[in-house]
Amino acid sequence: YFGGVAGYNNGVIGTVTNTSVIDVTAQYGTLVGGIIGFNDANGTLAGEIVNEGNISGKSEVGGIIGENINQSILNNEGKPRLTISNKGNVRATNGGAAGIFYDNQGVINNVDLINEGTVTGGTAKDSVTGGLFGKNSGKVTNSILTNSGIVTGGGTVGGLIGDNSGSASGSVFTNDGIVEGEDKVGGLFGINSGSFNTSSLINTVNAQVTGKQEVGGLIGKNTGTITGGRDAADSYYKYQIYNNGTITVTGEGENIGG
């Protein structure tokens, strides 16, 4: 396990920054993170967590955590707002990479998740890369997920999440960055099979999405259900779904949507 602050964490890490002068490199390693390499069942985060360093490894590389098995680490209900951001360069030479951590399976609640850095996944067509998570199956509530960085990979790529099967409500998902991949590429999600209710999904005018096939401003391939919604007083559309970004197709592309 390789981490800028802790290789292995089973305690509490709060309000910490891995600065730009600290790089974490494990050329042939997996479970590499800017803050924590491996986060065990009792490992928790609090306050503001930031990675500014360059993080690289073979696969499953995260700007914050390499691998996390505490599925309540992002369930911040009833606590002060938790903010986690990646501002560094995160690279996987073979498999997938993500700005926060590679695979999230737990609830995300009362959290701001931000990628401002460059996240680069491997060139393999089966790699999955996301600005925040490579894969997410957890429910998202009362949270804001944002990418303004550059997210690239050889396979499935999403500006926020590469492959999402989790549901969401009362949250905002925004891509304001550059997303590039091959197959199943989206400004927010490369693949989505989850259900979104009363949430905003936005690909801004600054966003650029480039891929070869199954490319979309919001989602590359969607089999889920997506619904915006009005505010509690039913006075206006608080939760909106739209793409204002640029979609570019490389080669003889197919299944392209704005």
mmCIF file of C-alpha atoms in Angstrom:
data_model
loop_
_atom_site.group_PDB
_atom_site.id
_atom_site.type_symbol
_atom_site.label_atom_id
_atom_site.label_comp_id
_atom_site.label_asym_id
_atom_site.label_seq_id
_atom_site.Cartn_x
_atom_site.Cartn_y
_atom_site.Cartn_z
ATOM 1 C CA TYR A 1 0.000 0.000 0.000
ATOM 2 C CA PHE A 2 1.318 3.436 -0.950
ATOM 3 C CA GLY A 3 -0.039 6.717 0.433
ATOM 4 C CA GLY A 4 1.193 10.298 0.758
ATOM 5 C CA VAL A 5 0.021 10.482 4.398
ATOM 6 C CA ALA A 6 -0.628 6.837 5.340
ATOM 7 C CA GLY A 7 -0.008 3.589 3.509
ATOM 8 C CA TYR A 8 -2.623 1.948 5.753
ATOM 9 C CA ASN A 9 -5.308 3.804 7.704
ATOM 10 C CA ASN A 10 -7.676 2.456 10.353
ATOM 11 C CA GLY A 11 -8.060 5.724 12.274
ATOM 12 C CA VAL A 12 -9.204 9.306 11.653
ATOM 13 C CA ILE A 13 -7.510 11.653 9.159
ATOM 14 C CA GLY A 14 -8.882 15.196 9.184
ATOM 15 C CA THR A 15 -8.099 18.482 7.383
ATOM 16 C CA VAL A 16 -4.961 17.313 5.625
ATOM 17 C CA THR A 17 -3.203 18.184 2.356
ATOM 18 C CA ASN A 18 -0.718 16.166 0.348
ATOM 19 C CA THR A 19 1.190 19.127 -1.078
ATOM 20 C CA SER A 20 2.467 19.607 -4.603
ATOM 21 C CA VAL A 21 6.047 18.930 -3.491
ATOM 22 C CA ILE A 22 5.136 15.384 -2.399
ATOM 23 C CA ASP A 23 4.701 12.834 -5.194
ATOM 24 C CA VAL A 24 3.623 9.229 -4.675
ATOM 25 C CA THR A 25 5.024 6.838 -7.289
ATOM 26 C CA ALA A 26 4.695 3.051 -7.379
ATOM 27 C CA GLN A 27 5.545 2.074 -10.924
ATOM 28 C CA TYR A 28 4.320 -1.528 -10.637
ATOM 29 C CA GLY A 29 2.052 -1.030 -7.623
ATOM 30 C CA THR A 30 -1.668 -1.105 -7.090
ATOM 31 C CA LEU A 31 -3.698 0.511 -4.291
ATOM 32 C CA VAL A 32 -1.880 3.832 -4.585
ATOM 33 C CA GLY A 33 -3.384 7.011 -3.101
ATOM 34 C CA GLY A 34 -2.359 10.611 -2.574
ATOM 35 C CA ILE A 35 -3.516 10.527 1.065
ATOM 36 C CA ILE A 36 -4.086 6.832 1.902
ATOM 37 C CA GLY A 37 -3.016 3.660 0.124
ATOM 38 C CA PHE A 38 -5.483 1.307 1.848
ATOM 39 C CA ASN A 39 -8.324 2.528 4.048
ATOM 40 C CA ASP A 40 -9.603 -0.164 6.419
ATOM 41 C CA ALA A 41 -13.085 -0.640 7.869
ATOM 42 C CA ASN A 42 -12.649 1.945 10.657
ATOM 43 C CA GLY A 43 -10.655 4.519 8.667
ATOM 44 C CA THR A 44 -12.472 7.862 8.401
ATOM 45 C CA LEU A 45 -12.005 11.337 6.897
ATOM 46 C CA ALA A 46 -13.097 14.691 8.332
ATOM 47 C CA GLY A 47 -12.877 18.399 7.456
ATOM 48 C CA GLU A 48 -11.125 19.260 4.199
ATOM 49 C CA ILE A 49 -9.004 16.635 2.420
ATOM 50 C CA VAL A 50 -6.829 17.762 -0.516
ATOM 51 C CA ASN A 51 -4.317 16.102 -2.817
ATOM 52 C CA GLU A 52 -2.000 18.395 -4.784
ATOM 53 C CA GLY A 53 0.726 15.847 -5.562
ATOM 54 C CA ASN A 54 1.420 13.637 -8.565
ATOM 55 C CA ILE A 55 0.162 10.097 -7.924
ATOM 56 C CA SER A 56 1.047 7.176 -10.183
ATOM 57 C CA GLY A 57 0.866 3.397 -10.179
ATOM 58 C CA LYS A 58 -0.058 0.386 -12.268
ATOM 59 C CA SER A 59 -3.814 0.246 -11.597
ATOM 60 C CA GLU A 60 -6.578 1.280 -9.177
ATOM 61 C CA VAL A 61 -4.878 4.571 -8.474
ATOM 62 C CA GLY A 62 -6.728 7.308 -6.571
ATOM 63 C CA GLY A 63 -5.896 10.930 -5.880
ATOM 64 C CA ILE A 64 -7.081 10.485 -2.278
ATOM 65 C CA ILE A 65 -7.332 6.714 -1.545
ATOM 66 C CA GLY A 66 -6.061 3.693 -3.464
ATOM 67 C CA GLU A 67 -8.589 1.239 -2.015
ATOM 68 C CA ASN A 68 -11.312 1.906 0.547
ATOM 69 C CA ILE A 69 -13.312 -0.784 2.378
ATOM 70 C CA ASN A 70 -15.059 1.512 4.886
ATOM 71 C CA GLN A 71 -18.341 1.861 3.055
ATOM 72 C CA SER A 72 -19.545 4.633 5.386
ATOM 73 C CA ILE A 73 -16.511 6.871 4.874
ATOM 74 C CA LEU A 74 -18.507 9.331 2.718
ATOM 75 C CA ASN A 75 -21.747 9.071 4.698
ATOM 76 C CA ASN A 76 -21.427 12.427 6.430
ATOM 77 C CA GLU A 77 -25.028 12.826 7.605
ATOM 78 C CA GLY A 78 -25.414 15.044 10.680
ATOM 79 C CA LYS A 79 -21.794 16.200 10.597
ATOM 80 C CA PRO A 80 -20.029 19.367 9.366
ATOM 81 C CA ARG A 81 -19.719 19.398 5.572
ATOM 82 C CA LEU A 82 -16.921 17.170 4.258
ATOM 83 C CA THR A 83 -14.930 18.500 1.285
ATOM 84 C CA ILE A 84 -12.553 16.256 -0.674
ATOM 85 C CA SER A 85 -10.639 17.477 -3.699
ATOM 86 C CA ASN A 86 -7.913 16.364 -6.063
ATOM 87 C CA LYS A 87 -5.725 19.045 -7.647
ATOM 88 C CA GLY A 88 -2.818 16.801 -8.657
ATOM 89 C CA ASN A 89 -1.997 14.517 -11.560
ATOM 90 C CA VAL A 90 -3.255 10.947 -11.073
ATOM 91 C CA ARG A 91 -2.027 8.285 -13.495
ATOM 92 C CA ALA A 92 -2.476 4.530 -13.929
ATOM 93 C CA THR A 93 -0.130 2.935 -16.444
ATOM 94 C CA ASN A 94 -2.307 -0.122 -17.039
ATOM 95 C CA GLY A 95 -5.749 -0.103 -15.386
ATOM 96 C CA GLY A 96 -8.128 2.596 -14.210
ATOM 97 C CA ALA A 97 -7.564 5.799 -12.261
ATOM 98 C CA ALA A 98 -9.737 8.238 -10.331
ATOM 99 C CA GLY A 99 -9.371 11.618 -8.648
ATOM 100 C CA ILE A 100 -10.879 10.530 -5.285
ATOM 101 C CA PHE A 101 -10.694 6.736 -5.119
ATOM 102 C CA TYR A 102 -11.222 4.022 -7.642
ATOM 103 C CA ASP A 103 -14.210 2.045 -6.332
ATOM 104 C CA ASN A 104 -16.931 3.474 -4.071
ATOM 105 C CA GLN A 105 -19.710 1.206 -2.788
ATOM 106 C CA GLY A 106 -21.033 3.229 0.163
ATOM 107 C CA VAL A 107 -23.450 6.109 0.698
ATOM 108 C CA ILE A 108 -22.286 9.609 -0.287
ATOM 109 C CA ASN A 109 -24.127 12.145 1.866
ATOM 110 C CA ASN A 110 -23.411 15.823 2.734
ATOM 111 C CA VAL A 111 -20.135 15.831 0.814
ATOM 112 C CA ASP A 112 -18.462 18.042 -1.813
ATOM 113 C CA LEU A 113 -16.258 16.022 -4.181
ATOM 114 C CA ILE A 114 -14.072 17.959 -6.617
ATOM 115 C CA ASN A 115 -11.494 17.090 -9.269
ATOM 116 C CA GLU A 116 -9.379 19.961 -10.600
ATOM 117 C CA GLY A 117 -6.398 17.853 -11.641
ATOM 118 C CA THR A 118 -5.468 15.588 -14.529
ATOM 119 C CA VAL A 119 -6.617 11.969 -14.216
ATOM 120 C CA THR A 120 -5.129 9.546 -16.749
ATOM 121 C CA GLY A 121 -6.165 5.909 -16.994
ATOM 122 C CA GLY A 122 -4.373 3.142 -18.866
ATOM 123 C CA THR A 123 -4.688 2.631 -22.601
ATOM 124 C CA ALA A 124 -6.396 -0.775 -22.343
ATOM 125 C CA LYS A 125 -9.907 -0.849 -23.774
ATOM 126 C CA ASP A 126 -11.263 -2.525 -20.627
ATOM 127 C CA SER A 127 -9.920 0.199 -18.328
ATOM 128 C CA VAL A 128 -12.431 2.385 -16.449
ATOM 129 C CA THR A 129 -11.475 5.935 -15.464
ATOM 130 C CA GLY A 130 -13.348 8.765 -13.745
ATOM 131 C CA GLY A 131 -12.553 12.259 -12.502
ATOM 132 C CA LEU A 132 -13.855 11.276 -9.032
ATOM 133 C CA PHE A 133 -14.474 7.498 -9.065
ATOM 134 C CA GLY A 134 -13.687 4.754 -11.524
ATOM 135 C CA LYS A 135 -16.733 2.846 -10.274
ATOM 136 C CA ASN A 136 -19.596 3.849 -7.977
ATOM 137 C CA SER A 137 -22.468 1.732 -6.675
ATOM 138 C CA GLY A 138 -23.288 3.914 -3.659
ATOM 139 C CA LYS A 139 -26.304 6.175 -3.223
ATOM 140 C CA VAL A 140 -25.615 9.940 -3.513
ATOM 141 C CA THR A 141 -27.718 12.400 -1.476
ATOM 142 C CA ASN A 142 -27.333 16.100 -0.588
ATOM 143 C CA SER A 143 -23.928 16.258 -2.280
ATOM 144 C CA ILE A 144 -22.122 18.168 -5.033
ATOM 145 C CA LEU A 145 -19.822 16.330 -7.450
ATOM 146 C CA THR A 146 -17.728 18.459 -9.831
ATOM 147 C CA ASN A 147 -14.974 17.980 -12.410
ATOM 148 C CA SER A 148 -13.066 20.908 -13.903
ATOM 149 C CA GLY A 149 -9.924 18.955 -14.764
ATOM 150 C CA ILE A 150 -8.771 16.717 -17.599
ATOM 151 C CA VAL A 151 -9.874 13.068 -17.530
ATOM 152 C CA THR A 152 -8.557 10.632 -20.144
ATOM 153 C CA GLY A 153 -8.277 6.883 -20.659
ATOM 154 C CA GLY A 154 -8.167 4.156 -23.270
ATOM 155 C CA GLY A 155 -11.523 2.586 -22.443
ATOM 156 C CA THR A 156 -14.605 3.779 -20.551
ATOM 157 C CA VAL A 157 -14.243 7.333 -19.233
ATOM 158 C CA GLY A 158 -16.525 9.672 -17.299
ATOM 159 C CA GLY A 159 -15.792 13.210 -16.188
ATOM 160 C CA LEU A 160 -17.130 12.276 -12.734
ATOM 161 C CA ILE A 161 -17.577 8.489 -12.691
ATOM 162 C CA GLY A 162 -16.451 5.903 -15.208
ATOM 163 C CA ASP A 163 -19.117 3.285 -14.407
ATOM 164 C CA ASN A 164 -22.043 4.298 -12.176
ATOM 165 C CA SER A 165 -24.716 1.930 -10.877
ATOM 166 C CA GLY A 166 -25.637 3.982 -7.806
ATOM 167 C CA SER A 167 -28.759 6.107 -7.348
ATOM 168 C CA ALA A 168 -28.945 9.810 -6.513
ATOM 169 C CA SER A 169 -31.327 12.408 -5.101
ATOM 170 C CA GLY A 170 -31.014 16.032 -4.052
ATOM 171 C CA SER A 171 -27.555 16.346 -5.571
ATOM 172 C CA VAL A 172 -25.710 18.230 -8.334
ATOM 173 C CA PHE A 173 -23.362 16.605 -10.873
ATOM 174 C CA THR A 174 -21.314 18.995 -13.047
ATOM 175 C CA ASN A 175 -18.561 18.614 -15.631
ATOM 176 C CA ASP A 176 -16.666 21.767 -16.593
ATOM 177 C CA GLY A 177 -13.559 19.995 -17.886
ATOM 178 C CA ILE A 178 -12.125 17.878 -20.696
ATOM 179 C CA VAL A 179 -13.046 14.192 -21.023
ATOM 180 C CA GLU A 180 -11.418 11.887 -23.576
ATOM 181 C CA GLY A 181 -11.758 8.130 -24.131
ATOM 182 C CA GLU A 182 -12.509 5.455 -26.696
ATOM 183 C CA ASP A 183 -15.720 3.543 -26.012
ATOM 184 C CA LYS A 184 -18.499 4.709 -23.654
ATOM 185 C CA VAL A 185 -17.381 8.246 -22.897
ATOM 186 C CA GLY A 186 -19.518 10.837 -21.122
ATOM 187 C CA GLY A 187 -19.096 14.278 -19.627
ATOM 188 C CA LEU A 188 -20.475 12.929 -16.337
ATOM 189 C CA PHE A 189 -20.602 9.125 -16.637
ATOM 190 C CA GLY A 190 -19.088 6.719 -19.131
ATOM 191 C CA ILE A 191 -21.727 4.119 -18.206
ATOM 192 C CA ASN A 192 -24.818 4.662 -16.063
ATOM 193 C CA SER A 193 -27.330 2.061 -14.882
ATOM 194 C CA GLY A 194 -28.425 3.982 -11.783
ATOM 195 C CA SER A 195 -31.545 6.042 -11.086
ATOM 196 C CA PHE A 196 -31.370 9.834 -10.640
ATOM 197 C CA ASN A 197 -34.271 11.666 -9.040
ATOM 198 C CA THR A 198 -34.459 15.393 -8.187
ATOM 199 C CA SER A 199 -30.826 15.888 -9.152
ATOM 200 C CA SER A 200 -29.078 18.206 -11.636
ATOM 201 C CA LEU A 201 -26.825 16.755 -14.343
ATOM 202 C CA ILE A 202 -24.883 19.483 -16.165
ATOM 203 C CA ASN A 203 -22.198 19.499 -18.851
ATOM 204 C CA THR A 204 -21.196 23.168 -19.089
ATOM 205 C CA VAL A 205 -20.356 25.326 -22.085
ATOM 206 C CA ASN A 206 -16.646 24.972 -21.226
ATOM 207 C CA ALA A 207 -16.791 21.171 -21.260
ATOM 208 C CA GLN A 208 -15.312 19.062 -24.045
ATOM 209 C CA VAL A 209 -16.090 15.368 -24.555
ATOM 210 C CA THR A 210 -14.187 13.292 -27.123
ATOM 211 C CA GLY A 211 -14.546 9.613 -28.005
ATOM 212 C CA LYS A 212 -14.971 7.059 -30.747
ATOM 213 C CA GLN A 213 -18.268 5.334 -30.003
ATOM 214 C CA GLU A 214 -21.105 5.601 -27.501
ATOM 215 C CA VAL A 215 -20.208 9.190 -26.645
ATOM 216 C CA GLY A 216 -22.537 11.628 -24.899
ATOM 217 C CA GLY A 217 -22.409 15.077 -23.365
ATOM 218 C CA LEU A 218 -23.707 13.628 -20.099
ATOM 219 C CA ILE A 219 -23.505 9.819 -20.451
ATOM 220 C CA GLY A 220 -21.790 7.503 -22.900
ATOM 221 C CA LYS A 221 -24.117 4.516 -22.373
ATOM 222 C CA ASN A 222 -27.248 4.824 -20.226
ATOM 223 C CA THR A 223 -29.616 2.070 -19.108
ATOM 224 C CA GLY A 224 -30.781 3.890 -15.977
ATOM 225 C CA THR A 225 -33.547 6.389 -15.200
ATOM 226 C CA ILE A 226 -32.846 10.120 -15.039
ATOM 227 C CA THR A 227 -35.366 12.669 -13.771
ATOM 228 C CA GLY A 228 -34.931 16.331 -12.865
ATOM 229 C CA GLY A 229 -37.487 18.032 -10.673
ATOM 230 C CA ARG A 230 -39.006 21.129 -9.147
ATOM 231 C CA ASP A 231 -38.278 22.649 -5.754
ATOM 232 C CA ALA A 232 -40.225 21.648 -2.633
ATOM 233 C CA ALA A 233 -42.664 24.529 -3.145
ATOM 234 C CA ASP A 234 -43.215 23.500 -6.790
ATOM 235 C CA SER A 235 -42.346 27.031 -7.932
ATOM 236 C CA TYR A 236 -39.441 26.366 -10.336
ATOM 237 C CA TYR A 237 -37.266 23.639 -11.829
ATOM 238 C CA LYS A 238 -34.521 23.410 -9.231
ATOM 239 C CA TYR A 239 -32.978 20.245 -10.672
ATOM 240 C CA GLN A 240 -32.076 20.498 -14.348
ATOM 241 C CA ILE A 241 -30.498 18.168 -16.894
ATOM 242 C CA TYR A 242 -28.645 19.612 -19.879
ATOM 243 C CA ASN A 243 -25.543 19.621 -22.071
ATOM 244 C CA ASN A 244 -23.974 22.874 -23.274
ATOM 245 C CA GLY A 245 -20.558 21.391 -24.024
ATOM 246 C CA THR A 246 -18.777 20.303 -27.197
ATOM 247 C CA ILE A 247 -18.898 16.672 -28.401
ATOM 248 C CA THR A 248 -16.131 15.471 -30.745
ATOM 249 C CA VAL A 249 -16.070 12.106 -32.513
ATOM 250 C CA THR A 250 -12.781 10.503 -33.563
ATOM 251 C CA GLY A 251 -12.522 8.049 -36.433
ATOM 252 C CA GLU A 252 -15.701 6.430 -37.721
ATOM 253 C CA GLY A 253 -17.712 6.986 -34.568
ATOM 254 C CA GLU A 254 -21.188 5.680 -33.819
ATOM 255 C CA ASN A 255 -23.918 6.083 -31.189
ATOM 256 C CA ILE A 256 -23.164 9.717 -30.473
ATOM 257 C CA GLY A 257 -25.503 11.991 -28.511
ATOM 258 C CA GLY A 258 -25.447 15.599 -27.346
#
